[in-house]
CSV table of C-alpha atoms in Angstrom, one decimal:
chain,number,residue,atom,x,y,z
A,1,UNK,CA,59.4,76.7,128.4
A,2,UNK,CA,55.7,75.6,129.5
A,3,UNK,CA,52.9,77.6,129.0
A,4,UNK,CA,54.6,79.0,125.5
A,5,UNK,CA,55.5,78.2,121.5
A,6,UNK,CA,58.7,77.8,120.5
A,7,UNK,CA,61.8,75.1,120.7
A,8,UNK,CA,62.8,72.4,122.7
A,9,UNK,CA,65.8,70.2,121.6
A,10,UNK,CA,64.1,68.4,120.0
A,11,UNK,CA,60.2,69.9,119.7
A,12,UNK,CA,58.3,72.7,119.4
A,13,UNK,CA,57.7,74.1,122.6
A,14,UNK,CA,55.2,72.6,124.5
A,15,UNK,CA,51.7,74.3,123.8
A,16,UNK,CA,51.8,75.1,120.4
A,17,UNK,CA,53.7,73.3,116.9
A,18,UNK,CA,54.5,75.4,113.6
A,19,UNK,CA,51.2,74.6,112.3
A,20,UNK,CA,49.0,75.9,115.3
A,21,UNK,CA,51.4,79.1,115.1
A,22,UNK,CA,50.7,79.5,111.4
A,23,UNK,CA,47.3,79.8,111.4
A,24,UNK,CA,47.3,81.7,114.6
A,25,UNK,CA,49.7,84.8,113.5
A,26,UNK,CA,49.9,84.2,109.1
A,27,UNK,CA,47.5,87.6,108.5
A,28,UNK,CA,49.8,89.8,111.7
A,29,UNK,CA,53.4,88.1,109.5
A,30,UNK,CA,51.9,89.5,105.6
A,31,UNK,CA,51.2,92.5,107.1
A,32,UNK,CA,54.7,92.8,108.5
A,33,UNK,CA,56.3,90.9,105.9
A,34,UNK,CA,54.8,93.3,102.7
A,35,UNK,CA,56.4,96.2,104.6
A,36,UNK,CA,59.7,94.6,104.2
A,37,UNK,CA,60.2,92.3,101.2
A,38,UNK,CA,60.5,94.2,97.3
A,39,UNK,CA,56.8,93.8,96.2
A,40,UNK,CA,53.2,92.1,96.6
A,41,UNK,CA,54.4,89.6,93.9
A,42,UNK,CA,57.0,88.4,97.0
A,43,UNK,CA,54.9,88.7,99.8
A,44,UNK,CA,52.4,86.2,97.6
A,45,UNK,CA,55.1,83.9,97.3
A,46,UNK,CA,56.5,83.6,100.7
A,47,UNK,CA,52.2,83.1,101.8
A,48,UNK,CA,51.8,80.3,99.2
A,49,UNK,CA,54.8,78.5,99.6
A,50,UNK,CA,54.0,78.4,103.5
A,51,UNK,CA,50.5,77.1,103.3
A,52,UNK,CA,51.1,74.7,100.7
A,53,UNK,CA,53.7,73.2,103.1
A,54,UNK,CA,52.3,73.6,106.2
A,55,UNK,CA,49.3,71.8,104.4
A,56,UNK,CA,51.3,68.4,103.9
A,57,UNK,CA,53.2,68.6,106.8
A,58,UNK,CA,52.5,68.4,110.8
A,59,UNK,CA,56.0,70.2,112.1
A,60,UNK,CA,55.4,70.4,116.0
A,61,UNK,CA,59.9,68.5,116.2
A,62,UNK,CA,62.7,69.3,114.7
A,63,UNK,CA,62.5,65.9,113.8
A,64,UNK,CA,59.8,66.7,111.3
A,65,UNK,CA,61.1,70.2,110.7
A,66,UNK,CA,64.6,68.3,109.4
A,67,UNK,CA,61.9,65.6,107.3
A,68,UNK,CA,59.7,68.2,105.9
A,69,UNK,CA,62.1,69.6,104.2
A,70,UNK,CA,63.9,67.0,103.2
A,71,UNK,CA,61.2,65.8,101.1
A,72,UNK,CA,61.1,69.1,99.6
A,73,UNK,CA,64.7,68.9,99.0
A,74,UNK,CA,64.9,72.8,100.4
A,75,UNK,CA,63.2,74.1,98.1
A,76,UNK,CA,64.9,78.0,97.9
A,77,UNK,CA,61.1,80.3,98.6
A,78,UNK,CA,60.2,78.1,101.0
A,79,UNK,CA,63.3,78.5,103.1
A,80,UNK,CA,63.4,81.9,102.4
A,81,UNK,CA,59.5,82.6,103.3
A,82,UNK,CA,59.9,80.6,106.6
A,83,UNK,CA,63.2,82.0,107.7
A,84,UNK,CA,60.8,85.7,106.9
A,85,UNK,CA,58.2,84.0,109.6
A,86,UNK,CA,61.0,82.8,112.2
A,87,UNK,CA,62.2,86.2,112.4
A,88,UNK,CA,58.3,87.5,112.4
A,89,UNK,CA,57.7,84.8,115.7
A,90,UNK,CA,61.1,86.3,117.3
A,91,UNK,CA,60.8,89.4,116.8
A,92,UNK,CA,57.1,90.1,118.1
A,93,UNK,CA,57.9,87.5,121.2
A,94,UNK,CA,56.0,84.6,120.3
A,95,UNK,CA,59.1,82.8,120.4
A,96,UNK,CA,62.3,83.3,121.7
A,97,UNK,CA,66.2,83.7,120.0
A,98,UNK,CA,67.7,80.5,121.3
A,99,UNK,CA,64.1,79.2,119.8
A,100,UNK,CA,64.2,81.2,116.4
A,101,UNK,CA,68.5,80.1,115.8
A,102,UNK,CA,67.3,76.3,116.4
A,103,UNK,CA,65.0,76.6,113.0
A,104,UNK,CA,67.5,78.4,111.2
A,105,UNK,CA,70.0,76.3,112.2
A,106,UNK,CA,68.0,73.1,110.0
A,107,UNK,CA,66.5,75.0,107.8
A,108,UNK,CA,69.2,77.0,105.9
A,109,UNK,CA,69.2,78.1,101.9
A,110,UNK,CA,70.2,76.2,99.9
A,111,UNK,CA,73.0,77.1,97.6
A,112,UNK,CA,72.4,77.5,94.0
A,113,UNK,CA,74.2,77.4,91.5
A,114,UNK,CA,75.0,81.1,89.6
A,115,UNK,CA,72.9,80.9,86.3
A,116,UNK,CA,75.6,81.3,82.8
A,117,UNK,CA,72.7,82.3,80.7
A,118,UNK,CA,74.1,85.3,78.7
A,119,UNK,CA,72.3,85.9,76.1
A,120,UNK,CA,73.6,88.4,72.9
A,121,UNK,CA,72.3,91.6,71.1
A,122,UNK,CA,70.6,89.6,68.2
A,123,UNK,CA,68.9,86.8,70.8
A,124,UNK,CA,67.1,90.8,72.1
A,125,UNK,CA,66.4,91.7,68.8
A,126,UNK,CA,64.6,89.2,68.2
A,127,UNK,CA,62.1,88.5,71.3
A,128,UNK,CA,62.4,93.0,70.1
A,129,UNK,CA,60.7,91.8,67.1
A,130,UNK,CA,58.4,88.7,68.7
A,131,UNK,CA,56.8,91.7,70.8
A,132,UNK,CA,56.5,94.2,68.5
A,133,UNK,CA,54.4,91.6,66.5
A,134,UNK,CA,51.5,92.0,69.3
A,135,UNK,CA,51.4,95.5,68.3
A,136,UNK,CA,50.6,96.5,71.4
A,137,UNK,CA,52.1,99.5,73.3
A,138,UNK,CA,52.1,98.0,77.3
A,139,UNK,CA,54.4,95.6,75.4
A,140,UNK,CA,56.1,97.4,74.2
A,141,UNK,CA,56.8,99.8,77.2
A,142,UNK,CA,57.2,96.7,79.5
A,143,UNK,CA,60.3,94.9,77.3
A,144,UNK,CA,61.5,98.9,76.1
A,145,UNK,CA,62.3,99.6,79.9
A,146,UNK,CA,63.6,96.3,80.3
A,147,UNK,CA,66.6,96.6,78.1
A,148,UNK,CA,67.2,100.6,79.1
A,149,UNK,CA,66.6,100.7,82.6
A,150,UNK,CA,68.2,96.7,83.8
A,151,UNK,CA,66.0,96.4,86.6
A,152,UNK,CA,64.1,94.1,88.7
A,153,UNK,CA,60.6,93.0,86.8
A,154,UNK,CA,59.0,94.3,90.2
A,155,UNK,CA,60.0,97.8,89.4
A,156,UNK,CA,58.9,98.3,86.5
A,157,UNK,CA,55.4,96.8,87.2
A,158,UNK,CA,55.6,99.4,90.0
A,159,UNK,CA,56.7,102.0,87.8
A,160,UNK,CA,54.4,101.5,85.6
A,161,UNK,CA,51.0,100.9,88.2
A,162,UNK,CA,52.4,104.3,89.8
A,163,UNK,CA,53.3,106.3,86.7
A,164,UNK,CA,52.8,109.8,87.8
A,165,UNK,CA,54.5,112.2,84.9
A,166,UNK,CA,55.3,114.8,86.8
A,167,UNK,CA,57.7,112.9,88.7
A,168,UNK,CA,59.7,112.3,85.5
A,169,UNK,CA,63.7,113.8,85.6
A,170,UNK,CA,65.0,115.1,82.5
A,171,UNK,CA,68.7,115.7,81.7
A,172,UNK,CA,68.5,116.5,77.6
A,173,UNK,CA,69.2,112.7,75.9
A,174,UNK,CA,68.0,111.0,79.0
A,175,UNK,CA,65.5,110.5,81.7
A,176,UNK,CA,65.3,109.3,84.8
A,177,UNK,CA,62.1,108.3,87.8
A,178,UNK,CA,63.2,108.1,90.7
A,179,UNK,CA,61.6,104.9,92.2
A,180,UNK,CA,63.2,104.6,95.8
A,181,UNK,CA,59.3,103.7,97.4
A,182,UNK,CA,60.3,101.4,95.2
A,183,UNK,CA,62.3,99.1,96.8
A,184,UNK,CA,62.5,96.9,100.0
A,185,UNK,CA,64.7,94.8,102.4
A,186,UNK,CA,67.6,93.8,100.3
A,187,UNK,CA,66.8,94.7,96.7
A,188,UNK,CA,67.2,98.4,96.9
A,189,UNK,CA,66.3,100.7,93.6
A,190,UNK,CA,67.2,104.0,93.3
A,191,UNK,CA,66.3,105.7,89.7
A,192,UNK,CA,64.7,103.5,85.9
A,193,UNK,CA,67.0,105.4,83.7
A,194,UNK,CA,65.8,105.4,80.1
A,195,UNK,CA,66.1,107.5,76.6
A,196,UNK,CA,64.3,110.4,76.5
A,197,UNK,CA,62.2,109.6,74.0
A,198,UNK,CA,60.8,106.8,75.7
A,199,UNK,CA,60.4,109.1,79.0
A,200,UNK,CA,57.8,110.2,76.8
A,201,UNK,CA,55.6,107.4,75.8
A,202,UNK,CA,54.9,106.5,79.4
A,203,UNK,CA,51.8,105.8,80.5
A,204,UNK,CA,50.5,104.4,83.6
A,205,UNK,CA,48.7,100.3,83.2
A,206,UNK,CA,46.7,98.4,85.3
A,207,UNK,CA,48.2,94.4,83.9
A,208,UNK,CA,49.1,92.6,86.9
A,209,UNK,CA,52.9,91.1,87.5
A,210,UNK,CA,51.6,87.9,86.8
A,211,UNK,CA,50.7,89.2,83.2
A,212,UNK,CA,54.0,91.7,82.8
A,213,UNK,CA,55.8,88.5,83.3
A,214,UNK,CA,54.1,87.0,80.6
A,215,UNK,CA,54.7,89.4,78.6
A,216,UNK,CA,58.4,89.6,78.7
A,217,UNK,CA,59.1,85.5,78.4
A,218,UNK,CA,58.0,82.2,76.0
A,219,UNK,CA,59.5,83.2,73.2
A,220,UNK,CA,60.3,81.8,70.1
A,221,UNK,CA,63.6,80.2,69.0
A,222,UNK,CA,66.2,82.2,68.1
A,223,UNK,CA,65.1,84.2,71.3
A,224,UNK,CA,63.4,81.6,74.1
A,225,UNK,CA,66.2,82.5,76.3
A,226,UNK,CA,65.4,85.9,76.2
A,227,UNK,CA,63.4,86.7,80.3
A,228,UNK,CA,63.0,89.4,82.6
A,229,UNK,CA,66.0,87.9,83.9
A,230,UNK,CA,67.9,87.6,81.3
A,231,UNK,CA,67.9,91.0,79.7
A,232,UNK,CA,69.2,92.4,83.2
A,233,UNK,CA,72.5,90.5,82.9
A,234,UNK,CA,72.4,91.9,79.5
A,235,UNK,CA,72.0,95.8,80.5
A,236,UNK,CA,74.8,94.7,83.3
A,237,UNK,CA,77.1,93.1,81.0
A,238,UNK,CA,76.1,96.1,78.7
A,239,UNK,CA,77.1,99.2,80.6
A,240,UNK,CA,80.4,97.5,81.9
A,241,UNK,CA,81.6,96.9,78.5
A,242,UNK,CA,81.9,100.2,77.8
A,243,UNK,CA,83.4,101.6,80.7
A,244,UNK,CA,81.0,102.2,83.0
A,245,UNK,CA,82.5,100.3,86.8
A,246,UNK,CA,81.0,97.9,88.5
A,247,UNK,CA,80.1,100.7,90.8
A,248,UNK,CA,78.3,103.0,89.1
A,249,UNK,CA,76.5,100.1,87.0
A,250,UNK,CA,75.4,99.1,90.9
A,251,UNK,CA,73.8,101.8,90.8
A,252,UNK,CA,71.4,102.7,87.0
A,253,UNK,CA,70.3,98.7,88.6
A,254,UNK,CA,69.1,99.0,91.5
A,255,UNK,CA,72.6,97.5,93.2
A,256,UNK,CA,73.5,99.9,95.2
A,257,UNK,CA,74.4,98.9,99.5
A,258,UNK,CA,71.5,99.9,102.5
A,259,UNK,CA,74.8,101.9,104.0
A,260,UNK,CA,75.8,104.0,101.5
A,261,UNK,CA,76.3,106.9,102.5
A,262,UNK,CA,74.0,110.3,101.9
A,263,UNK,CA,77.3,112.7,100.7
A,264,UNK,CA,78.1,109.0,98.0
A,265,UNK,CA,74.6,108.6,96.7
A,266,UNK,CA,75.2,112.3,95.7
A,267,UNK,CA,78.3,111.5,94.1
A,268,UNK,CA,76.9,107.7,92.2
A,269,UNK,CA,74.1,109.8,90.9
A,270,UNK,CA,75.9,112.7,89.8
A,271,UNK,CA,78.4,109.4,88.1
A,272,UNK,CA,75.6,107.6,87.3
A,273,UNK,CA,73.8,111.0,85.4
A,274,UNK,CA,76.9,111.2,82.7
A,275,UNK,CA,77.2,107.2,82.4
A,276,UNK,CA,74.1,106.6,81.4
A,277,UNK,CA,74.0,109.1,79.0
A,278,UNK,CA,77.2,108.3,77.3
A,279,UNK,CA,76.0,104.8,76.8
A,280,UNK,CA,72.2,105.3,76.0
A,281,UNK,CA,72.3,106.1,72.3
A,282,UNK,CA,74.5,102.8,72.1
A,283,UNK,CA,71.7,101.0,73.8
A,284,UNK,CA,68.9,102.3,71.5
A,285,UNK,CA,71.0,101.4,68.4
A,286,UNK,CA,71.0,97.1,70.0
A,287,UNK,CA,66.7,97.3,69.5
A,288,UNK,CA,67.5,99.3,65.8
A,289,UNK,CA,69.2,97.0,64.5
A,290,UNK,CA,72.9,98.3,64.3
A,291,UNK,CA,75.5,95.7,65.4
A,292,UNK,CA,77.0,96.3,68.9
A,293,UNK,CA,78.0,92.8,70.1
């Protein structure tokens, strides 16, 4: 493999270390990554993870790669970022397929156990009470969108920072907002579903993702387990308990398969509209204080 960067059985090719390839191509990688993953927060996290990793470790051989990954216990974000960087290098002919597969063989994402945290309606109501105590509409909008839509915080951030009221679609007691442009990679999303009255409250915000994340975490007990991720799980379980099918619940939460066909998509959308209309009043009752555990 003389004359090009890449992996040989025990080494990165004869000309460049992984560090050198990072220095040469990280700007192009950032641009490529921006068109592939969900949002700017993920891009930032991946870039920062690889920067830190390659500042601390000189990697020219497979052995050095394995030692470096072991030293960080195969941290998920770093390994995922590295695998994306390897794919970028391969697609652009900087390393070949054999080299890329060799790196992936040793840079495997460590399996993590599923988060078994399930919050209750009471915990959610207590968190809502703490949000309202700030008397800030931006916090309240963010929290209510998480509760009513069940979407990821990254998609809520996209909605609120690009909000255009002309895009809202009203269907009686419910409304939906198209978010197809926000979904990239494996994290697709179609609509944010919500009650009509919440849709009429929406306004565009300019706050960062990090700021929004702080608004929906670090709640005081008994709401300390409430955060964006556990709200999303709560919402999904709420839908299932109210007889929404798994497939329709997945569609509402933007978890549908990438390969969903156009005709099936249209059918799922109609079913989601109907299903959300049947549960929206019960969803509202949770924050209003009526028990539905």
